[in-house]
JSON list of C-alpha atoms in Angstrom, two decimals:
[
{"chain": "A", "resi": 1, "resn": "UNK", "atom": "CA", "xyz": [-20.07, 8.04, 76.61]},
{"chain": "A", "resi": 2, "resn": "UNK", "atom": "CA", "xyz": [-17.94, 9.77, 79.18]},
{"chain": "A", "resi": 3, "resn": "UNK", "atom": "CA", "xyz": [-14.08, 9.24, 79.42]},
{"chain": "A", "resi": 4, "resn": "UNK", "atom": "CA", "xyz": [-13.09, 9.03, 83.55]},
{"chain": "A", "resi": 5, "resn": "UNK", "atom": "CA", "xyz": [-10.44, 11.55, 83.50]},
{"chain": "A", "resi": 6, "resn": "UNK", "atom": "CA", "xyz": [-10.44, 12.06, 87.29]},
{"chain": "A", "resi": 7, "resn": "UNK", "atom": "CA", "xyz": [-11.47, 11.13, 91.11]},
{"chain": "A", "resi": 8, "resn": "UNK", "atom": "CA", "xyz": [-11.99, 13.56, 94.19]},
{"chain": "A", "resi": 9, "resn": "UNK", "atom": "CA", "xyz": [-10.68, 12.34, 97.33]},
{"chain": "A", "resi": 10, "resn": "UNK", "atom": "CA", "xyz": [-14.47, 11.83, 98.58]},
{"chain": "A", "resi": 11, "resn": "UNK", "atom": "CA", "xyz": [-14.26, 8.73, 95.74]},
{"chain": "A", "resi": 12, "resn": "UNK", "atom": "CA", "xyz": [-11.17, 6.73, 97.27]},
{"chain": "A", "resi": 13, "resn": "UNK", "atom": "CA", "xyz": [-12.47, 7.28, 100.66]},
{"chain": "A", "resi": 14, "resn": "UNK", "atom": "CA", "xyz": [-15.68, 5.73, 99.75]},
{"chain": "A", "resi": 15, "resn": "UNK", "atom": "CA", "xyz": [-14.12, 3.11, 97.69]},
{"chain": "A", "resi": 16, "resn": "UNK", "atom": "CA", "xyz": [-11.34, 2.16, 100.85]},
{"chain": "A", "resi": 17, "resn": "UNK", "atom": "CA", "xyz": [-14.60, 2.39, 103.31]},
{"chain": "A", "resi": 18, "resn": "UNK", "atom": "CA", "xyz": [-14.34, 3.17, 106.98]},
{"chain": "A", "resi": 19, "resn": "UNK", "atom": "CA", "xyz": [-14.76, 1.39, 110.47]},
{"chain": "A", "resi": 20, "resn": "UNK", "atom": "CA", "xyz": [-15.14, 3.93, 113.03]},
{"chain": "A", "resi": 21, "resn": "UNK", "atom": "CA", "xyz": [-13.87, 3.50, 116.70]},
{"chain": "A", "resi": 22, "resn": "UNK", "atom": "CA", "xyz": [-17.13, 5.74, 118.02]},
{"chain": "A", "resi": 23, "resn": "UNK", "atom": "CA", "xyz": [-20.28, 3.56, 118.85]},
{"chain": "A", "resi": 24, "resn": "UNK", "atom": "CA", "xyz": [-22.70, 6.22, 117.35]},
{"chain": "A", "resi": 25, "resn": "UNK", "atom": "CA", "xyz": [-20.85, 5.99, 114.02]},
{"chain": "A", "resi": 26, "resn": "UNK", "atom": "CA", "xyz": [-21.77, 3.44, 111.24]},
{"chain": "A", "resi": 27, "resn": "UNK", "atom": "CA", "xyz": [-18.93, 1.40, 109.66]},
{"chain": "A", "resi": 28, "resn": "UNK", "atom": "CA", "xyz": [-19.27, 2.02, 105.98]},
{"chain": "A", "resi": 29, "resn": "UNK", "atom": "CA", "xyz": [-18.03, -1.24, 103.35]},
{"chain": "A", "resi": 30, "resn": "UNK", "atom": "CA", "xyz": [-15.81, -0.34, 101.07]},
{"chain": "A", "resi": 31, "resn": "UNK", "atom": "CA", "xyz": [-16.10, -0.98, 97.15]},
{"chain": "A", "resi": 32, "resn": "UNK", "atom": "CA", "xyz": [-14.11, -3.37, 95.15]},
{"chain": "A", "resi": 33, "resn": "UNK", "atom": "CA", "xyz": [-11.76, -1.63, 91.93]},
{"chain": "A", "resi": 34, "resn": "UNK", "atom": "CA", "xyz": [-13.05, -4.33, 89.80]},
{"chain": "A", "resi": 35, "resn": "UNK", "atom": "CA", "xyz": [-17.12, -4.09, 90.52]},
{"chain": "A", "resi": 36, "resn": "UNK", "atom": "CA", "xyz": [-16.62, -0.60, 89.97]},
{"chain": "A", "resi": 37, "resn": "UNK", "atom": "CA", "xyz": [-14.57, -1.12, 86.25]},
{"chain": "A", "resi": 38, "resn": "UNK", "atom": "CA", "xyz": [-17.67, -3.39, 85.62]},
{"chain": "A", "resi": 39, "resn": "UNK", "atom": "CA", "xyz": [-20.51, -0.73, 86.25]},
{"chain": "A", "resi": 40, "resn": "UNK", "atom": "CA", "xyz": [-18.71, 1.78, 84.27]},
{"chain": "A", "resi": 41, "resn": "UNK", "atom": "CA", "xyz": [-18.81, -0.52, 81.88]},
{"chain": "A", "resi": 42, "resn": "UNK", "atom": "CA", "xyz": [-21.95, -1.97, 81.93]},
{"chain": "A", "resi": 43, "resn": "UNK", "atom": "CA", "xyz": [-24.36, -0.90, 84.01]},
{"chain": "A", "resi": 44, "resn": "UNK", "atom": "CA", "xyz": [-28.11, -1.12, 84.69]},
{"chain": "A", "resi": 45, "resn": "UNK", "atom": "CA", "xyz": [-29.80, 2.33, 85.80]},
{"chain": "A", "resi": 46, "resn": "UNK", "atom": "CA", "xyz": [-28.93, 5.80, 84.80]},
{"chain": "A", "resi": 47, "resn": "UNK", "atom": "CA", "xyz": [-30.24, 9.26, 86.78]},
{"chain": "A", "resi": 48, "resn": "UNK", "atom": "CA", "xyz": [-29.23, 12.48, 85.71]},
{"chain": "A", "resi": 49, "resn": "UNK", "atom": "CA", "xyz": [-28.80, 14.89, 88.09]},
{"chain": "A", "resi": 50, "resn": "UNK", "atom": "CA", "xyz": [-28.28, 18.63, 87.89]},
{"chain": "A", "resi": 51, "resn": "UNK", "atom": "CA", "xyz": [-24.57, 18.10, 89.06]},
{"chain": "A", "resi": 52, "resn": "UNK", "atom": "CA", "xyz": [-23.70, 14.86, 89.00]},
{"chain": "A", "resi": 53, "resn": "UNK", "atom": "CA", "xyz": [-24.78, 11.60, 86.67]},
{"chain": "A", "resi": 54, "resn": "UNK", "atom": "CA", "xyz": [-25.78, 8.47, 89.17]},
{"chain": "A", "resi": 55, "resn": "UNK", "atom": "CA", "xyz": [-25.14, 5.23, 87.41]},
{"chain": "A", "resi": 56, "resn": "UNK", "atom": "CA", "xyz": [-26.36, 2.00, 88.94]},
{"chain": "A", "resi": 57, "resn": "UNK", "atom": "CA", "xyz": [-24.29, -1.26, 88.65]},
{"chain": "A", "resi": 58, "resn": "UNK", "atom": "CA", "xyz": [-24.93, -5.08, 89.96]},
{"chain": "A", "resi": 59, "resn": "UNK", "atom": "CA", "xyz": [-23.70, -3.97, 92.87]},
{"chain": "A", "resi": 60, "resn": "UNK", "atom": "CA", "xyz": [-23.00, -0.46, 93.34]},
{"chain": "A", "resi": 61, "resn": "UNK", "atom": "CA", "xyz": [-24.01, 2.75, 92.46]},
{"chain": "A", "resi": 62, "resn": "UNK", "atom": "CA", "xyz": [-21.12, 5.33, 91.16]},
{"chain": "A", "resi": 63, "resn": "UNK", "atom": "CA", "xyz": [-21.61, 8.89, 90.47]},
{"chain": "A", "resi": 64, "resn": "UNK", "atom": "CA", "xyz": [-19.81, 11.04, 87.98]},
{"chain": "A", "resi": 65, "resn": "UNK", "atom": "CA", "xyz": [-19.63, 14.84, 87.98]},
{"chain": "A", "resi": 66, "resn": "UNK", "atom": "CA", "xyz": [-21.35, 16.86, 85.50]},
{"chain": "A", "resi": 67, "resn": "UNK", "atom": "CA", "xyz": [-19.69, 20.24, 86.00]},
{"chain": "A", "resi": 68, "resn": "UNK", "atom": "CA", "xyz": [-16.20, 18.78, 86.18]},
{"chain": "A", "resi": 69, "resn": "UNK", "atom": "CA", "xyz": [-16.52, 16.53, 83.27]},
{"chain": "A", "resi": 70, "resn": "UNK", "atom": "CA", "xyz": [-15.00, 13.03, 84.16]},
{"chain": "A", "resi": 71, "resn": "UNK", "atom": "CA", "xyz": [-14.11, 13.47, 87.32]},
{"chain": "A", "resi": 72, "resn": "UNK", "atom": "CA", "xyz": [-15.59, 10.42, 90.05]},
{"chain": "A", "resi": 73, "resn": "UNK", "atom": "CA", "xyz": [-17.15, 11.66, 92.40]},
{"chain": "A", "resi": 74, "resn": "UNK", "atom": "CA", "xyz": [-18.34, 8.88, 94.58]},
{"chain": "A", "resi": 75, "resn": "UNK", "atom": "CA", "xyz": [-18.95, 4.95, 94.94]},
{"chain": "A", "resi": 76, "resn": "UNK", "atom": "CA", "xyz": [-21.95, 3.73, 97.53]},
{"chain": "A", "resi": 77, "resn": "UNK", "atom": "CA", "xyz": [-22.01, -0.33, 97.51]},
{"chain": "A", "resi": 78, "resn": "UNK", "atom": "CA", "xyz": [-25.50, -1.15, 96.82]},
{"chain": "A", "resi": 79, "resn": "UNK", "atom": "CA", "xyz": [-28.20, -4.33, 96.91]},
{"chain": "A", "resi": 80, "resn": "UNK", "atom": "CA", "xyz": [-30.72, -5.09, 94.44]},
{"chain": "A", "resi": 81, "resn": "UNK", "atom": "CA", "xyz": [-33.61, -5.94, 96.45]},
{"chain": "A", "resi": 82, "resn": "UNK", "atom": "CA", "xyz": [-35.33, -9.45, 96.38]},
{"chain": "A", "resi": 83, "resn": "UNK", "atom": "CA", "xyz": [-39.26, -8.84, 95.01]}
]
């Protein structure tokens, strides 16, 4: 188990989202607090990276920093897809 210790700044800007005023620029969703509390806590799918540990929740996918031990390193909301 890893104790979060830490976020970068890359985290809270993915978690807040974005809506961009440029038409070539996607609007990104942000991520609720709460749906991310629950994938830490439970979640579904893990892939180890070389720097960074992906974890995959009902509805997001978080990724935690293996060099910098704890730290958040970003939130992408994500859809399981219908088979």
């Amino acid at each position: 188990m890893t104790q979060i210790k830490s976020h970068s700044l890359h985290f809270i800007d993915r978690v807040i989202g974005h809506i961009f005023d440029v038409p070539t620029e996607k609007a990104r969703s942000g991520v609720l607090v709460r749906d991310i509390k629950a994938t830490l806590l439970k979640w579904d799918y893990e892939q180890r990276k070389t720097e960074s540990l992906k974890i995959t929740g009902k509805n997001n996918k978080v990724s935690i920093s293996r060099t910098k031990i704890g730290n958040l390193v970003q939130v992408n909301p994500y859809k399981k897809e219908k088979r």
